[in-house]
Short mmCIF file of C-alpha atoms in Angstrom, two decimals:
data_model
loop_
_atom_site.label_atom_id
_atom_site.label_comp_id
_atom_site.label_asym_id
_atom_site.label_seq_id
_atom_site.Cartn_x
_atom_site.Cartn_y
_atom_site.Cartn_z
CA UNK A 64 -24.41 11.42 5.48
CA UNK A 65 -27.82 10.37 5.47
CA UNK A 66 -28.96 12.97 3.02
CA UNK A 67 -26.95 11.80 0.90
CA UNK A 68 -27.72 8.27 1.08
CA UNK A 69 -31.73 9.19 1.08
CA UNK A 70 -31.00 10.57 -2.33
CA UNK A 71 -29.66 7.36 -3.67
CA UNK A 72 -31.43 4.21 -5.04
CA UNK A 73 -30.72 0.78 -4.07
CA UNK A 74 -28.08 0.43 -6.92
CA UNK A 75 -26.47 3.99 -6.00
CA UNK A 76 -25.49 2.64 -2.81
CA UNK A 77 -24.25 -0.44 -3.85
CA UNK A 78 -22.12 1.37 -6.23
CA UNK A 79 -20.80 3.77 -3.29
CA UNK A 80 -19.99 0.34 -0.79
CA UNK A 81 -18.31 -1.55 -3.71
CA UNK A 82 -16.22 2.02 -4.74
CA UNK A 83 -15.29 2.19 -0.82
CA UNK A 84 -14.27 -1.71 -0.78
CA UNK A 85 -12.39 -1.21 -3.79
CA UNK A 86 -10.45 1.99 -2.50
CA UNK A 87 -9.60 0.44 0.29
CA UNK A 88 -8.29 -3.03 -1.06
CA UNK A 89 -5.83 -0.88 -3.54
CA UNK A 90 -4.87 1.08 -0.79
CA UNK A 91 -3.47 -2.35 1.02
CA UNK A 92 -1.92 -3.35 -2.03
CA UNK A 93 0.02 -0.14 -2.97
CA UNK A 94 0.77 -0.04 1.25
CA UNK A 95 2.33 -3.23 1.00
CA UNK A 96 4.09 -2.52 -1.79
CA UNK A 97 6.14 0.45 -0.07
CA UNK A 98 6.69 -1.65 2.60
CA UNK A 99 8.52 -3.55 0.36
CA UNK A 100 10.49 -1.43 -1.24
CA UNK A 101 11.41 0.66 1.59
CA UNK A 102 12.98 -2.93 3.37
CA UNK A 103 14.66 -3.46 -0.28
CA UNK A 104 16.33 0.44 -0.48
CA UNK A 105 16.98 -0.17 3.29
CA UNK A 106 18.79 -3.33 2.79
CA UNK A 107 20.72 -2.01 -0.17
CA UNK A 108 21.67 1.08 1.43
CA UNK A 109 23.18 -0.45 4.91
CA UNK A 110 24.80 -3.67 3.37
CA UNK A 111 26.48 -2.44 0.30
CA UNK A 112 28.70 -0.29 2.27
CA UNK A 113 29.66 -3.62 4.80
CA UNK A 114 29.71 -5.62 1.89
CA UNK A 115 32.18 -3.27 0.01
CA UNK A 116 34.60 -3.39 3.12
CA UNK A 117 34.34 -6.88 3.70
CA UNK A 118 35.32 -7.67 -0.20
CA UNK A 119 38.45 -5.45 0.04
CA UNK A 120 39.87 -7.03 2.92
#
């Protein structure tokens, strides 16, 4: 890793940390986001059914 980073200039790194940052913050996002979702199918899936047998009675 430091090889790598020996071969870079100031800018080059400050380009890699801001890619990482970046990566990482969309990451969070899109993780939330199937949280989300997965709660919404989940919800759909389990309460339709008890809400389709408590209408009919």
């Amino acid at each position: 890793m430091l090889t790598f980073f020996a071969g870079l200039g100031l800018k080059g790194i400050l380009v890699v940390v801001l890619g990482i940052f970046v990566v990482v913050f969309i990451l969070k996002k899109l993780f939330k986001l199937v949280l989300t979702i997965a709660v919404i199918i989940a919800l759909v899936h389990f309460g339709l059914p008890f809400l389709q047998t408590a209408m009919s009675r």
